[in-house]
Structure formats: C-alpha cells, structure tokens
CSV table of N, CA and C in Angstrom, one decimal:
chain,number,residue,atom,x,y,z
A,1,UNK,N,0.8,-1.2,0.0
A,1,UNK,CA,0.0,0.0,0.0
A,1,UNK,C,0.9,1.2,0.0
A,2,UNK,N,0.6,2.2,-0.8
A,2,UNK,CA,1.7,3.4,-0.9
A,2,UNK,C,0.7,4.6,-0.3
A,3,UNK,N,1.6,5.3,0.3
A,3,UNK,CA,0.7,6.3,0.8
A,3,UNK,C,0.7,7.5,0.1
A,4,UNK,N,0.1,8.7,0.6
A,4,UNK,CA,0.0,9.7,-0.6
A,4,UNK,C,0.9,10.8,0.3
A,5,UNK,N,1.3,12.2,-0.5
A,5,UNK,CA,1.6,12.9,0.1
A,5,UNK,C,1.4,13.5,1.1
A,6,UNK,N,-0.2,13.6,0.9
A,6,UNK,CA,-1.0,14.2,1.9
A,6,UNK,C,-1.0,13.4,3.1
A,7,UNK,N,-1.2,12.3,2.8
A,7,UNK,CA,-1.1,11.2,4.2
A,7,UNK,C,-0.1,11.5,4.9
A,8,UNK,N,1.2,11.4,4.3
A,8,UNK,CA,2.2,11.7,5.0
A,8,UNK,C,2.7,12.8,5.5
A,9,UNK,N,1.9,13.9,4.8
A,9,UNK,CA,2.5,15.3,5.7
A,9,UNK,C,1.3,15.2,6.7
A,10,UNK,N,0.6,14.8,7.1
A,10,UNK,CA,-0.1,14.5,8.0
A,10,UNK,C,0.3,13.7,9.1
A,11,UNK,N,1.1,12.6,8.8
A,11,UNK,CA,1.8,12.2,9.7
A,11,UNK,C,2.8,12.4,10.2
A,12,UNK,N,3.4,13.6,9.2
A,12,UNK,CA,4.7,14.4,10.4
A,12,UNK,C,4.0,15.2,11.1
A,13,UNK,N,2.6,16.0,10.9
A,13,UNK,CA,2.3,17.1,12.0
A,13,UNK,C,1.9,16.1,13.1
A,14,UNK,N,1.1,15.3,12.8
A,14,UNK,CA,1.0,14.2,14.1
A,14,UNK,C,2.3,14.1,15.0
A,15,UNK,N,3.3,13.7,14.0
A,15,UNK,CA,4.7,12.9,15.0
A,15,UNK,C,5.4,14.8,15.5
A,16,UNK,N,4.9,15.3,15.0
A,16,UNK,CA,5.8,16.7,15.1
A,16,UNK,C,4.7,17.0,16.6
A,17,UNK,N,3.6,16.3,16.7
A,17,UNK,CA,2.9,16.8,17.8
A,17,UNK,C,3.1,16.2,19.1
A,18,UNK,N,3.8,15.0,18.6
A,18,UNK,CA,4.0,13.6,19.6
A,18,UNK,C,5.5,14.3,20.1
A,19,UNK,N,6.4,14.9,19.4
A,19,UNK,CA,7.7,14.8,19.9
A,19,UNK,C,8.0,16.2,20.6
A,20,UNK,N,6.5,16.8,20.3
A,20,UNK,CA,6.5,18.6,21.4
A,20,UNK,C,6.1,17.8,22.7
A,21,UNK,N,4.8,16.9,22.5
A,21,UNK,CA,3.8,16.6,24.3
A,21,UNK,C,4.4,15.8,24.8
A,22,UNK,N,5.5,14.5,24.0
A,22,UNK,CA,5.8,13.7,24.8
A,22,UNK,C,7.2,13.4,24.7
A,23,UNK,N,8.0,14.3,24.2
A,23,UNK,CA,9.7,14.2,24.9
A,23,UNK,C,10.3,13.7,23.1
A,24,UNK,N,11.7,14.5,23.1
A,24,UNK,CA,12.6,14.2,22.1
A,24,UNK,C,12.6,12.6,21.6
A,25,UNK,N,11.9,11.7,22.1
A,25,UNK,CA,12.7,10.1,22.3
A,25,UNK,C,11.9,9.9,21.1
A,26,UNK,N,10.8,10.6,20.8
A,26,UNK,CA,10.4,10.0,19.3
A,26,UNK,C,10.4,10.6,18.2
A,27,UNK,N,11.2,11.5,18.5
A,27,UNK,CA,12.2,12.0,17.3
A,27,UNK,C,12.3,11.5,16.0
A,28,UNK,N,13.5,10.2,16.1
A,28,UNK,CA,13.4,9.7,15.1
A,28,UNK,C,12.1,8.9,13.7
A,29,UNK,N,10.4,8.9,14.7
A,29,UNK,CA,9.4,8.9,14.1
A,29,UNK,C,9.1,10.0,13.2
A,30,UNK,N,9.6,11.6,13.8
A,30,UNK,CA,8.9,12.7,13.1
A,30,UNK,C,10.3,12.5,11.9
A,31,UNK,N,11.4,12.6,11.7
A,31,UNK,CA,12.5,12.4,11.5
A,31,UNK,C,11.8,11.6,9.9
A,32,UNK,N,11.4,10.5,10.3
A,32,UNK,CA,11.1,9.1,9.1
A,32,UNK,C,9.6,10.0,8.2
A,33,UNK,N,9.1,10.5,8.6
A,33,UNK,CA,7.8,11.2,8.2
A,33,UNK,C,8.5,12.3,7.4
A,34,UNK,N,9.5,12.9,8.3
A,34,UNK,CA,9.9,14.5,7.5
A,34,UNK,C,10.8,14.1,6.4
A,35,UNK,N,11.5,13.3,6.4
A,35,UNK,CA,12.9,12.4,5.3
A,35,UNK,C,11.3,12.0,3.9
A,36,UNK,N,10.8,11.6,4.1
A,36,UNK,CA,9.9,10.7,3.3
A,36,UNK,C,8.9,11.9,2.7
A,37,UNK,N,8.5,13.1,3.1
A,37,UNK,CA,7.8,14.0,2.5
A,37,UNK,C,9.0,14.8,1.7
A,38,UNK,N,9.9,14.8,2.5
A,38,UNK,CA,10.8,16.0,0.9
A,38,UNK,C,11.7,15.3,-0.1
A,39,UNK,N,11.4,13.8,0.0
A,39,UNK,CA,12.0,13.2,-0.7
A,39,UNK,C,10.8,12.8,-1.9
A,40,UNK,N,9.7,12.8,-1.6
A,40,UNK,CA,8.3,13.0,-2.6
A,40,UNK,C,8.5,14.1,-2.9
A,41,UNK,N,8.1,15.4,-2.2
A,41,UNK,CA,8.5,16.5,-3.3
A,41,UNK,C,9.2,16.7,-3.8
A,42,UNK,N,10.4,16.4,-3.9
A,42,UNK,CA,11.8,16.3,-4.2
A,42,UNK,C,11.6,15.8,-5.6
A,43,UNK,N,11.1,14.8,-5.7
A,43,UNK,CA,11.0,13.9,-6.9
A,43,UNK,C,9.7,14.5,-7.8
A,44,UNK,N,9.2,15.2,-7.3
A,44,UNK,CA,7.7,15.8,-7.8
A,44,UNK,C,8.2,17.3,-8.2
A,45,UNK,N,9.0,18.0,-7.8
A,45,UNK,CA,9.5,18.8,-8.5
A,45,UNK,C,10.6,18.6,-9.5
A,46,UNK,N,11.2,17.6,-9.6
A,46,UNK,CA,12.0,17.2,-10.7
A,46,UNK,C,11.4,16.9,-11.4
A,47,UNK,N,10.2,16.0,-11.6
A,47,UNK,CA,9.2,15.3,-12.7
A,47,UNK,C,8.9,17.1,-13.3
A,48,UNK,N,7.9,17.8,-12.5
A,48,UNK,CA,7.1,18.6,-12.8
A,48,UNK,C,8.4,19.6,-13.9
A,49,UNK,N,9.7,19.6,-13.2
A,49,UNK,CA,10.7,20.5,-13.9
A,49,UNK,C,10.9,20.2,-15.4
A,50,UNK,N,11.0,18.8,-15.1
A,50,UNK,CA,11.1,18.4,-16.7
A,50,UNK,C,10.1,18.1,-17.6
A,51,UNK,N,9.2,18.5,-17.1
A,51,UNK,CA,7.8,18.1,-18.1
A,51,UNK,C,7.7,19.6,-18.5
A,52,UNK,N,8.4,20.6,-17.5
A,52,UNK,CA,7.6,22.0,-18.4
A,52,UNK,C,8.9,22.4,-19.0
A,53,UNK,N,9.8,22.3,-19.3
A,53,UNK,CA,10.9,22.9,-20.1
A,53,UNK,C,10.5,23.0,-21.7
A,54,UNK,N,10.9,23.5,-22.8
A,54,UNK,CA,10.6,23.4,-23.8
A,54,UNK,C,10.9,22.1,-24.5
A,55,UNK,N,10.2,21.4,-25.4
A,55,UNK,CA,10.9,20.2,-25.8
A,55,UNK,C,11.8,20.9,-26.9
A,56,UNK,N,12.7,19.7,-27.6
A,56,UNK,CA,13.7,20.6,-28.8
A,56,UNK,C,12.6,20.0,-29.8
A,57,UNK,N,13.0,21.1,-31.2
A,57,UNK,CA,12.2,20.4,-31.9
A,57,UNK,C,12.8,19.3,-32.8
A,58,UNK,N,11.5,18.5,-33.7
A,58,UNK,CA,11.8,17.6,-34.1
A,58,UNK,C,12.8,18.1,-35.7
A,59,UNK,N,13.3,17.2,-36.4
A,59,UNK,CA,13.8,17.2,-37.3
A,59,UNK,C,12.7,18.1,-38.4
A,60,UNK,N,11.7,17.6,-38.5
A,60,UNK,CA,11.0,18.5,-39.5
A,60,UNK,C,10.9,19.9,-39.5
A,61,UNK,N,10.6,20.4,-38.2
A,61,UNK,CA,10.8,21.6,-37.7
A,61,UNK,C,11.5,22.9,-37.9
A,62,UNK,N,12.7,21.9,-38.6
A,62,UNK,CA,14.3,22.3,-38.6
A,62,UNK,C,14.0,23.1,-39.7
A,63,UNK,N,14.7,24.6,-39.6
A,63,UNK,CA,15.1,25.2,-40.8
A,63,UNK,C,16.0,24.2,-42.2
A,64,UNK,N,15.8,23.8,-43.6
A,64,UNK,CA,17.1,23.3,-43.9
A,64,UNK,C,18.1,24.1,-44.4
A,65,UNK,N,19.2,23.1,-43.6
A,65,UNK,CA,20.8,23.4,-43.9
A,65,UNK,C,20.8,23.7,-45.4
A,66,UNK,N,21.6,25.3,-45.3
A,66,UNK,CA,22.3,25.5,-46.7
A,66,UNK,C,23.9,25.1,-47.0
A,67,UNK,N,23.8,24.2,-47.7
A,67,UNK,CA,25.4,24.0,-48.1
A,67,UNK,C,26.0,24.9,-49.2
C-alpha cells in the first residue's frame, strides 16, 4: 500500500505533535515522516521540472541546412 503525500505530511504534523507533548525520544518517528515528504517532493518537483521545459524540436521543424 503506498501512501499519498498528503497522508504523510499529515503524519509528520502528528509525530511533530507527539515529539512537542511527549519528549525528544520519538524523534526519530517525526525524522522518518519528515525524510519521506521531501523526498516526494523532491522527486515531484524534478518530474514537474522536466515536463515544463521546452521540448527541442523535431527534425521537421528544422530550418534546412544550406550548403
């Protein structure tokens, strides 16, 4: 089962709530939630980066070469 982004930044404000009321020691929980959301966006801004760049054009496109 893969979870969504949204799930998971939901579960860092959760663990980010757990590690204010109930002590540093679950740390490493908010830690695994926070590593795992910017590494989805991370990868979602790369996709999104290279889908909007211009593409090059195709060979047809091409002015032709004068020799």
């Amino acid at each position: 089962m893969s979870l969504s982004i949204q799930d998971l930044e939901e579960g860092r404000r959760i663990a980010a709530l757990v590690v204010r009321y109930c002590g540093e020691k679950y740390f490493p929980l908010f830690d695994r939630f926070d590593r795992e959301v910017q590494k989805r966006r991370s990868a979602k801004d790369r996709i999104e980066a290279a889908l909007s760049r211009p593409t090059p054009e195709t060979p047809s496109e091409r002015p032709p070469l004068d020799f």
